[in-house]
Amino acid sequence: MSSAAPFPRTAVVTGASSGIGAATARALADAGFSVVCAARRVERLEALAAEIGGTAVACDVTDPESVAGLAAAVASLSPGSTAAGRLDVLVNNAGGAIGLDPVESADPGDWTRMYEVNVLGVLRVTQALLPALRASGDGVVVNVGSTAGRVAYEGGAGYTAAKHGLRVMTETLRLELVGEPIRISEVAPGMVATEEFSLNRFGGDADRASSVYDGVPDPLVAEDVADAIAWVATRPAHVNIDELVIKPRAQAAQHKVHRV
Ligand code: 8X3
């Protein structure tokens, strides 16, 4: 995918225990990165890390102490000229949707949890790892957003508000860091059939979850998005892919989905 680097490059992927995160960890390992796989479910992470020659680090992005532990792990695994160590790529992938309730009856607790993981989780991890990214001399942050960060849809406001928040945070960070050796990107997928996204949204209701993809000839799969993330992360140092929206051919717009 990219030419060989003169030294092993390191990447952190959050939410790496399944779906887009796990596929991204594999894609970055294929591209030559030593990958730190971070997520809450450490057993799944260990299997993935063993498979790709990476490192598993238990991390809950909603817990500041847990995020500090991730930063400490990066510092010890990739020593650099500063105490923070060095990190080449950070993929902020941990996130998700809870519920599909209309604004009138939505549970504020669900909205709080979505804001915690999709926005504040990215904030915490980015804050903790920016010193190591800076120390690499060419850091890349790829935030996994969503088409939900660009439009509204019925029942989706808790999630779309959070993903809009992530999008704005990404844009703001790019403004704030201009002139520094750090690139800031967002990859925003549309309809991706993963094992857990819709299942989590519908509280484990497998029938409801699978109906999201009913009749859609070919929704994206996690590997499609991982491929895009790895591409963004491996452009030459002067190239910043600000945002990349990726949807299946059958999805012309959020509400315009071809079904057979
Ligand atoms: C997932 C895309 O359409 O479920 O981020 O909001 S959607």
PDB file of C-alpha atoms and ligand atoms in Angstrom:
ATOM      1  CA  MET A   1       0.000   0.000   0.000  1.00  0.00           C
ATOM      2  CA  SER A   2       2.752   2.466   0.947  1.00  0.00           C
ATOM      3  CA  SER A   3       6.490   2.368   0.502  1.00  0.00           C
ATOM      4  CA  ALA A   4       8.468   0.888   3.356  1.00  0.00           C
ATOM      5  CA  ALA A   5       9.315   3.349   6.136  1.00  0.00           C
ATOM      6  CA  PRO A   6      12.891   3.617   7.420  1.00  0.00           C
ATOM      7  CA  PHE A   7      11.706   2.661  10.924  1.00  0.00           C
ATOM      8  CA  PRO A   8       8.653   0.863  12.287  1.00  0.00           C
ATOM      9  CA  ARG A   9       5.726   3.231  12.435  1.00  0.00           C
ATOM     10  CA  THR A  10       3.181   2.949  15.202  1.00  0.00           C
ATOM     11  CA  ALA A  11      -0.589   3.327  15.010  1.00  0.00           C
ATOM     12  CA  VAL A  12      -3.294   3.322  17.662  1.00  0.00           C
ATOM     13  CA  VAL A  13      -6.802   2.169  16.741  1.00  0.00           C
ATOM     14  CA  THR A  14      -9.599   2.613  19.284  1.00  0.00           C
ATOM     15  CA  GLY A  15     -12.667   0.407  19.214  1.00  0.00           C
ATOM     16  CA  ALA A  16     -10.427  -2.250  17.684  1.00  0.00           C
ATOM     17  CA  SER A  17     -12.224  -5.286  19.083  1.00  0.00           C
ATOM     18  CA  SER A  18     -14.647  -5.631  16.147  1.00  0.00           C
ATOM     19  CA  GLY A  19     -15.998  -4.166  12.932  1.00  0.00           C
ATOM     20  CA  ILE A  20     -14.290  -1.180  11.326  1.00  0.00           C
ATOM     21  CA  GLY A  21     -11.755  -0.934  14.160  1.00  0.00           C
ATOM     22  CA  ALA A  22     -10.543  -4.528  13.856  1.00  0.00           C
ATOM     23  CA  ALA A  23     -10.434  -4.289  10.058  1.00  0.00           C
ATOM     24  CA  THR A  24      -8.458  -1.030  10.319  1.00  0.00           C
ATOM     25  CA  ALA A  25      -5.945  -2.601  12.693  1.00  0.00           C
ATOM     26  CA  ARG A  26      -5.419  -5.373  10.115  1.00  0.00           C
ATOM     27  CA  ALA A  27      -5.137  -2.913   7.220  1.00  0.00           C
ATOM     28  CA  LEU A  28      -2.581  -0.763   9.034  1.00  0.00           C
ATOM     29  CA  ALA A  29      -0.570  -3.848  10.026  1.00  0.00           C
ATOM     30  CA  ASP A  30      -0.583  -4.871   6.346  1.00  0.00           C
ATOM     31  CA  ALA A  31       0.726  -1.377   5.538  1.00  0.00           C
ATOM     32  CA  GLY A  32       3.678  -1.912   7.865  1.00  0.00           C
ATOM     33  CA  PHE A  33       2.499  -0.329  11.095  1.00  0.00           C
ATOM     34  CA  SER A  34       2.998  -1.726  14.538  1.00  0.00           C
ATOM     35  CA  VAL A  35      -0.598  -1.433  15.747  1.00  0.00           C
ATOM     36  CA  VAL A  36      -1.770  -0.773  19.284  1.00  0.00           C
ATOM     37  CA  CYS A  37      -5.276  -2.239  19.399  1.00  0.00           C
ATOM     38  CA  ALA A  38      -7.360  -0.471  22.042  1.00  0.00           C
ATOM     39  CA  ALA A  39     -10.854  -1.370  23.242  1.00  0.00           C
ATOM     40  CA  ARG A  40     -12.720  -2.453  26.337  1.00  0.00           C
ATOM     41  CA  ARG A  41     -12.937  -6.174  25.467  1.00  0.00           C
ATOM     42  CA  VAL A  42      -9.409  -7.345  25.986  1.00  0.00           C
ATOM     43  CA  GLU A  43      -9.891 -11.048  25.077  1.00  0.00           C
ATOM     44  CA  ARG A  44     -10.954 -10.134  21.550  1.00  0.00           C
ATOM     45  CA  LEU A  45      -8.138  -7.633  21.329  1.00  0.00           C
ATOM     46  CA  GLU A  46      -5.514 -10.154  22.335  1.00  0.00           C
ATOM     47  CA  ALA A  47      -6.541 -12.526  19.555  1.00  0.00           C
ATOM     48  CA  LEU A  48      -6.383  -9.687  17.031  1.00  0.00           C
ATOM     49  CA  ALA A  49      -3.046  -8.390  18.325  1.00  0.00           C
ATOM     50  CA  ALA A  50      -1.559 -11.879  18.134  1.00  0.00           C
ATOM     51  CA  GLU A  51      -2.836 -12.254  14.569  1.00  0.00           C
ATOM     52  CA  ILE A  52      -1.290  -8.997  13.341  1.00  0.00           C
ATOM     53  CA  GLY A  53       1.805  -8.816  15.549  1.00  0.00           C
ATOM     54  CA  GLY A  54       0.418  -5.794  17.380  1.00  0.00           C
ATOM     55  CA  THR A  55      -0.287  -4.958  21.008  1.00  0.00           C
ATOM     56  CA  ALA A  56      -3.558  -5.152  22.912  1.00  0.00           C
ATOM     57  CA  VAL A  57      -4.339  -2.387  25.390  1.00  0.00           C
ATOM     58  CA  ALA A  58      -7.579  -2.389  27.358  1.00  0.00           C
ATOM     59  CA  CYS A  59      -9.085   1.072  27.040  1.00  0.00           C
ATOM     60  CA  ASP A  60     -12.478   2.591  27.698  1.00  0.00           C
ATOM     61  CA  VAL A  61     -12.450   5.975  25.951  1.00  0.00           C
ATOM     62  CA  THR A  62     -15.098   7.272  28.348  1.00  0.00           C
ATOM     63  CA  ASP A  63     -12.772   6.779  31.336  1.00  0.00           C
ATOM     64  CA  PRO A  64      -9.964   9.358  31.760  1.00  0.00           C
ATOM     65  CA  GLU A  65      -7.761   6.966  33.771  1.00  0.00           C
ATOM     66  CA  SER A  66      -8.131   4.276  31.154  1.00  0.00           C
ATOM     67  CA  VAL A  67      -7.130   6.752  28.423  1.00  0.00           C
ATOM     68  CA  ALA A  68      -4.104   7.804  30.488  1.00  0.00           C
ATOM     69  CA  GLY A  69      -3.147   4.107  30.570  1.00  0.00           C
ATOM     70  CA  LEU A  70      -3.318   3.996  26.762  1.00  0.00           C
ATOM     71  CA  ALA A  71      -0.993   7.009  26.527  1.00  0.00           C
ATOM     72  CA  ALA A  72       1.424   5.354  28.976  1.00  0.00           C
ATOM     73  CA  ALA A  73       1.378   2.173  26.889  1.00  0.00           C
ATOM     74  CA  VAL A  74       2.194   4.159  23.739  1.00  0.00           C
ATOM     75  CA  ALA A  75       5.069   5.908  25.525  1.00  0.00           C
ATOM     76  CA  SER A  76       6.568   2.605  26.673  1.00  0.00           C
ATOM     77  CA  LEU A  77       6.057   0.787  23.361  1.00  0.00           C
ATOM     78  CA  SER A  78       7.428   3.592  21.158  1.00  0.00           C
ATOM     79  CA  PRO A  79      10.011   5.542  23.076  1.00  0.00           C
ATOM     80  CA  GLY A  80      10.875   8.854  21.520  1.00  0.00           C
ATOM     81  CA  SER A  81      12.686  12.044  22.348  1.00  0.00           C
ATOM     82  CA  THR A  82       9.956  13.057  24.805  1.00  0.00           C
ATOM     83  CA  ALA A  83       8.335  11.244  27.717  1.00  0.00           C
ATOM     84  CA  ALA A  84       5.195  10.857  25.589  1.00  0.00           C
ATOM     85  CA  GLY A  85       6.996   8.563  23.151  1.00  0.00           C
ATOM     86  CA  ARG A  86       6.154   8.793  19.469  1.00  0.00           C
ATOM     87  CA  LEU A  87       3.043   7.890  17.545  1.00  0.00           C
ATOM     88  CA  ASP A  88       2.520   8.116  13.791  1.00  0.00           C
ATOM     89  CA  VAL A  89      -1.196   7.435  13.366  1.00  0.00           C
ATOM     90  CA  LEU A  90      -4.211   7.654  15.651  1.00  0.00           C
ATOM     91  CA  VAL A  91      -7.512   6.254  14.413  1.00  0.00           C
ATOM     92  CA  ASN A  92     -10.334   7.417  16.665  1.00  0.00           C
ATOM     93  CA  ASN A  93     -12.834   4.731  15.760  1.00  0.00           C
ATOM     94  CA  ALA A  94     -14.618   3.948  19.044  1.00  0.00           C
ATOM     95  CA  GLY A  95     -18.201   5.159  18.791  1.00  0.00           C
ATOM     96  CA  GLY A  96     -21.717   4.041  18.177  1.00  0.00           C
ATOM     97  CA  ALA A  97     -25.450   4.689  18.174  1.00  0.00           C
ATOM     98  CA  ILE A  98     -27.937   3.895  20.916  1.00  0.00           C
ATOM     99  CA  GLY A  99     -31.607   3.818  20.042  1.00  0.00           C
ATOM    100  CA  LEU A 100     -33.610   5.286  17.207  1.00  0.00           C
ATOM    101  CA  ASP A 101     -36.124   7.257  19.237  1.00  0.00           C
ATOM    102  CA  PRO A 102     -37.672  10.538  18.125  1.00  0.00           C
ATOM    103  CA  VAL A 103     -36.586  13.735  19.850  1.00  0.00           C
ATOM    104  CA  GLU A 104     -39.927  13.959  21.651  1.00  0.00           C
ATOM    105  CA  SER A 105     -39.421  10.697  23.527  1.00  0.00           C
ATOM    106  CA  ALA A 106     -35.654  10.058  23.424  1.00  0.00           C
ATOM    107  CA  ASP A 107     -33.892   9.098  26.638  1.00  0.00           C
ATOM    108  CA  PRO A 108     -31.419  11.853  27.608  1.00  0.00           C
ATOM    109  CA  GLY A 109     -29.276   9.107  29.153  1.00  0.00           C
ATOM    110  CA  ASP A 110     -28.821   7.544  25.696  1.00  0.00           C
ATOM    111  CA  TRP A 111     -27.815  10.927  24.287  1.00  0.00           C
ATOM    112  CA  THR A 112     -25.307  11.407  27.107  1.00  0.00           C
ATOM    113  CA  ARG A 113     -23.728   8.023  26.407  1.00  0.00           C
ATOM    114  CA  MET A 114     -23.528   8.750  22.673  1.00  0.00           C
ATOM    115  CA  TYR A 115     -21.905  12.144  23.303  1.00  0.00           C
ATOM    116  CA  GLU A 116     -19.509  10.526  25.782  1.00  0.00           C
ATOM    117  CA  VAL A 117     -18.225   7.892  23.383  1.00  0.00           C
ATOM    118  CA  ASN A 118     -18.460   9.665  20.007  1.00  0.00           C
ATOM    119  CA  VAL A 119     -17.258  13.121  21.042  1.00  0.00           C
ATOM    120  CA  LEU A 120     -15.698  13.235  24.499  1.00  0.00           C
ATOM    121  CA  GLY A 121     -13.984   9.877  23.970  1.00  0.00           C
ATOM    122  CA  VAL A 122     -12.293  11.233  20.853  1.00  0.00           C
ATOM    123  CA  LEU A 123     -11.413  14.411  22.742  1.00  0.00           C
ATOM    124  CA  ARG A 124      -9.793  12.486  25.609  1.00  0.00           C
ATOM    125  CA  VAL A 125      -7.786  10.123  23.415  1.00  0.00           C
ATOM    126  CA  THR A 126      -6.655  12.915  21.100  1.00  0.00           C
ATOM    127  CA  GLN A 127      -5.576  15.114  23.996  1.00  0.00           C
ATOM    128  CA  ALA A 128      -3.665  12.238  25.556  1.00  0.00           C
ATOM    129  CA  LEU A 129      -1.847  11.239  22.363  1.00  0.00           C
ATOM    130  CA  LEU A 130      -1.171  14.576  20.663  1.00  0.00           C
ATOM    131  CA  PRO A 131       2.249  14.961  22.335  1.00  0.00           C
ATOM    132  CA  ALA A 132       3.348  11.588  20.936  1.00  0.00           C
ATOM    133  CA  LEU A 133       1.890  12.398  17.497  1.00  0.00           C
ATOM    134  CA  ARG A 134       3.745  15.710  17.519  1.00  0.00           C
ATOM    135  CA  ALA A 135       6.976  13.959  18.513  1.00  0.00           C
ATOM    136  CA  SER A 136       6.779  11.708  15.441  1.00  0.00           C
ATOM    137  CA  GLY A 137       7.342  14.672  13.135  1.00  0.00           C
ATOM    138  CA  ASP A 138       4.431  13.577  10.930  1.00  0.00           C
ATOM    139  CA  GLY A 139       1.402  12.541  12.973  1.00  0.00           C
ATOM    140  CA  VAL A 140      -1.936  11.653  11.420  1.00  0.00           C
ATOM    141  CA  VAL A 141      -5.284  11.641  13.223  1.00  0.00           C
ATOM    142  CA  VAL A 142      -8.145   9.897  11.431  1.00  0.00           C
ATOM    143  CA  ASN A 143     -11.503  10.362  13.103  1.00  0.00           C
ATOM    144  CA  VAL A 144     -14.176   7.893  12.064  1.00  0.00           C
ATOM    145  CA  GLY A 145     -17.242  10.035  11.546  1.00  0.00           C
ATOM    146  CA  SER A 146     -20.375   9.192   9.632  1.00  0.00           C
ATOM    147  CA  THR A 147     -22.775  10.386   6.995  1.00  0.00           C
ATOM    148  CA  ALA A 148     -24.835  10.996  10.151  1.00  0.00           C
ATOM    149  CA  GLY A 149     -22.487  13.916  10.760  1.00  0.00           C
ATOM    150  CA  ARG A 150     -23.711  15.594   7.589  1.00  0.00           C
ATOM    151  CA  VAL A 151     -27.490  15.193   7.547  1.00  0.00           C
ATOM    152  CA  ALA A 152     -30.449  14.616   9.848  1.00  0.00           C
ATOM    153  CA  TYR A 153     -32.740  11.618   9.833  1.00  0.00           C
ATOM    154  CA  GLU A 154     -35.832  10.756  11.831  1.00  0.00           C
ATOM    155  CA  GLY A 155     -35.050   9.074  15.123  1.00  0.00           C
ATOM    156  CA  GLY A 156     -31.352   9.666  14.720  1.00  0.00           C
ATOM    157  CA  ALA A 157     -30.865  13.007  16.457  1.00  0.00           C
ATOM    158  CA  GLY A 158     -28.842  11.731  19.417  1.00  0.00           C
ATOM    159  CA  TYR A 159     -26.377  10.041  17.090  1.00  0.00           C
ATOM    160  CA  THR A 160     -26.402  12.641  14.320  1.00  0.00           C
ATOM    161  CA  ALA A 161     -25.833  15.422  16.870  1.00  0.00           C
ATOM    162  CA  ALA A 162     -22.833  13.544  18.259  1.00  0.00           C
ATOM    163  CA  LYS A 163     -21.371  12.847  14.816  1.00  0.00           C
ATOM    164  CA  HIS A 164     -21.921  16.470  13.781  1.00  0.00           C
ATOM    165  CA  GLY A 165     -20.031  17.357  16.975  1.00  0.00           C
ATOM    166  CA  LEU A 166     -17.180  15.059  16.007  1.00  0.00           C
ATOM    167  CA  ARG A 167     -17.038  16.602  12.558  1.00  0.00           C
ATOM    168  CA  VAL A 168     -16.784  20.118  13.994  1.00  0.00           C
ATOM    169  CA  MET A 169     -14.161  19.038  16.510  1.00  0.00           C
ATOM    170  CA  THR A 170     -12.119  17.574  13.640  1.00  0.00           C
ATOM    171  CA  GLU A 171     -12.345  20.805  11.644  1.00  0.00           C
ATOM    172  CA  THR A 172     -11.470  22.897  14.687  1.00  0.00           C
ATOM    173  CA  LEU A 173      -8.431  20.821  15.568  1.00  0.00           C
ATOM    174  CA  ARG A 174      -7.158  21.176  11.996  1.00  0.00           C
ATOM    175  CA  LEU A 175      -7.415  24.958  12.341  1.00  0.00           C
ATOM    176  CA  GLU A 176      -5.743  24.975  15.733  1.00  0.00           C
ATOM    177  CA  LEU A 177      -2.796  22.798  14.700  1.00  0.00           C
ATOM    178  CA  VAL A 178      -2.025  24.395  11.349  1.00  0.00           C
ATOM    179  CA  GLY A 179       1.732  24.801  10.974  1.00  0.00           C
ATOM    180  CA  GLU A 180       2.429  21.745  13.111  1.00  0.00           C
ATOM    181  CA  PRO A 181       3.488  18.362  11.715  1.00  0.00           C
ATOM    182  CA  ILE A 182       0.096  16.775  12.367  1.00  0.00           C
ATOM    183  CA  ARG A 183      -2.619  16.010   9.847  1.00  0.00           C
ATOM    184  CA  ILE A 184      -6.292  15.774  10.820  1.00  0.00           C
ATOM    185  CA  SER A 185      -8.781  13.788   8.757  1.00  0.00           C
ATOM    186  CA  GLU A 186     -12.292  12.441   8.965  1.00  0.00           C
ATOM    187  CA  VAL A 187     -13.497   9.293   7.211  1.00  0.00           C
ATOM    188  CA  ALA A 188     -17.291   9.316   7.153  1.00  0.00           C
ATOM    189  CA  PRO A 189     -18.987   6.042   6.195  1.00  0.00           C
ATOM    190  CA  GLY A 190     -22.613   5.584   5.258  1.00  0.00           C
ATOM    191  CA  MET A 191     -24.275   2.171   5.330  1.00  0.00           C
ATOM    192  CA  VAL A 192     -21.780  -0.406   6.595  1.00  0.00           C
ATOM    193  CA  ALA A 193     -22.911  -3.890   7.571  1.00  0.00           C
ATOM    194  CA  THR A 194     -20.881  -4.755  10.651  1.00  0.00           C
ATOM    195  CA  GLU A 195     -21.600  -7.340  13.289  1.00  0.00           C
ATOM    196  CA  GLU A 196     -22.375  -4.853  16.052  1.00  0.00           C
ATOM    197  CA  PHE A 197     -23.311  -1.297  14.968  1.00  0.00           C
ATOM    198  CA  SER A 198     -27.018  -1.890  14.375  1.00  0.00           C
ATOM    199  CA  LEU A 199     -27.209  -4.564  17.064  1.00  0.00           C
ATOM    200  CA  ASN A 200     -26.022  -2.002  19.627  1.00  0.00           C
ATOM    201  CA  ARG A 201     -28.359   0.631  18.241  1.00  0.00           C
ATOM    202  CA  PHE A 202     -31.328  -1.678  18.742  1.00  0.00           C
ATOM    203  CA  GLY A 203     -30.305  -3.036  22.142  1.00  0.00           C
ATOM    204  CA  GLY A 204     -29.396  -6.489  20.850  1.00  0.00           C
ATOM    205  CA  ASP A 205     -32.533  -7.008  18.711  1.00  0.00           C
ATOM    206  CA  ALA A 206     -30.972  -9.031  15.873  1.00  0.00           C
ATOM    207  CA  ASP A 207     -34.067  -8.974  13.617  1.00  0.00           C
ATOM    208  CA  ARG A 208     -34.379  -5.206  13.799  1.00  0.00           C
ATOM    209  CA  ALA A 209     -30.646  -4.823  13.306  1.00  0.00           C
ATOM    210  CA  SER A 210     -30.500  -6.983  10.200  1.00  0.00           C
ATOM    211  CA  SER A 211     -33.598  -5.309   8.699  1.00  0.00           C
ATOM    212  CA  VAL A 212     -31.528  -2.135   8.251  1.00  0.00           C
ATOM    213  CA  TYR A 213     -29.696  -3.887   5.419  1.00  0.00           C
ATOM    214  CA  ASP A 214     -32.724  -5.794   4.004  1.00  0.00           C
ATOM    215  CA  GLY A 215     -32.611  -5.907   0.228  1.00  0.00           C
ATOM    216  CA  VAL A 216     -29.570  -3.637  -0.052  1.00  0.00           C
ATOM    217  CA  PRO A 217     -27.555  -5.398  -2.762  1.00  0.00           C
ATOM    218  CA  ASP A 218     -24.131  -4.683  -1.294  1.00  0.00           C
ATOM    219  CA  PRO A 219     -23.756  -2.567   1.803  1.00  0.00           C
ATOM    220  CA  LEU A 220     -20.196  -1.610   2.638  1.00  0.00           C
ATOM    221  CA  VAL A 221     -18.278  -4.008   4.851  1.00  0.00           C
ATOM    222  CA  ALA A 222     -15.751  -3.064   7.517  1.00  0.00           C
ATOM    223  CA  GLU A 223     -12.834  -3.817   5.193  1.00  0.00           C
ATOM    224  CA  ASP A 224     -14.036  -1.191   2.686  1.00  0.00           C
ATOM    225  CA  VAL A 225     -13.848   1.512   5.339  1.00  0.00           C
ATOM    226  CA  ALA A 226     -10.560   0.194   6.722  1.00  0.00           C
ATOM    227  CA  ASP A 227      -9.090   0.413   3.234  1.00  0.00           C
ATOM    228  CA  ALA A 228     -10.123   4.079   3.035  1.00  0.00           C
ATOM    229  CA  ILE A 229      -8.693   4.826   6.492  1.00  0.00           C
ATOM    230  CA  ALA A 230      -5.384   3.151   5.654  1.00  0.00           C
ATOM    231  CA  TRP A 231      -5.229   5.116   2.396  1.00  0.00           C
ATOM    232  CA  VAL A 232      -5.828   8.408   4.215  1.00  0.00           C
ATOM    233  CA  ALA A 233      -3.178   7.521   6.798  1.00  0.00           C
ATOM    234  CA  THR A 234      -0.519   6.644   4.234  1.00  0.00           C
ATOM    235  CA  ARG A 235      -0.581   9.698   1.952  1.00  0.00           C
ATOM    236  CA  PRO A 236       2.660  11.686   1.682  1.00  0.00           C
ATOM    237  CA  ALA A 237       3.320  14.018   4.627  1.00  0.00           C
ATOM    238  CA  HIS A 238       2.225  17.167   2.779  1.00  0.00           C
ATOM    239  CA  VAL A 239      -1.187  15.704   1.817  1.00  0.00           C
ATOM    240  CA  ASN A 240      -4.067  16.178   4.268  1.00  0.00           C
ATOM    241  CA  ILE A 241      -7.272  14.400   3.275  1.00  0.00           C
ATOM    242  CA  ASP A 242      -9.688  16.638   5.167  1.00  0.00           C
ATOM    243  CA  GLU A 243     -12.695  14.379   4.791  1.00  0.00           C
ATOM    244  CA  LEU A 244     -13.645  11.294   2.866  1.00  0.00           C
ATOM    245  CA  VAL A 245     -17.304  10.235   2.614  1.00  0.00           C
ATOM    246  CA  ILE A 246     -17.750   6.588   1.647  1.00  0.00           C
ATOM    247  CA  LYS A 247     -21.096   4.954   0.872  1.00  0.00           C
ATOM    248  CA  PRO A 248     -22.198   1.804  -0.946  1.00  0.00           C
ATOM    249  CA  ARG A 249     -23.216   2.255  -4.566  1.00  0.00           C
ATOM    250  CA  ALA A 250     -26.789   1.448  -3.496  1.00  0.00           C
ATOM    251  CA  GLN A 251     -26.902   4.469  -1.152  1.00  0.00           C
ATOM    252  CA  ALA A 252     -27.124   7.691  -3.140  1.00  0.00           C
ATOM    253  CA  ALA A 253     -28.058   9.673  -0.020  1.00  0.00           C
ATOM    254  CA  GLN A 254     -28.962   8.896   3.589  1.00  0.00           C
ATOM    255  CA  HIS A 255     -32.641   8.289   2.678  1.00  0.00           C
ATOM    256  CA  LYS A 256     -32.114   7.213  -0.927  1.00  0.00           C
ATOM    257  CA  VAL A 257     -31.199   3.537  -0.720  1.00  0.00           C
ATOM    258  CA  HIS A 258     -31.725   1.060  -3.542  1.00  0.00           C
ATOM    259  CA  ARG A 259     -33.331  -2.160  -2.254  1.00  0.00           C
ATOM    260  CA  VAL A 260     -34.251  -5.223  -4.276  1.00  0.00           C
TER     261      VAL A 260
HETATM  262  C1  8X3 B   1     -23.614   4.941  10.553  1.00  0.00           C
HETATM  263  C2  8X3 B   1     -24.411   5.478   9.421  1.00  0.00           C
HETATM  264  O1  8X3 B   1     -26.772   5.770   8.501  1.00  0.00           O
HETATM  265  O2  8X3 B   1     -26.588   4.534  10.564  1.00  0.00           O
HETATM  266  O3  8X3 B   1     -22.672   5.829  11.031  1.00  0.00           O
HETATM  267  O4  8X3 B   1     -26.280   6.898  10.545  1.00  0.00           O
HETATM  268  S1  8X3 B   1     -26.079   5.678   9.811  1.00  0.00           S
END
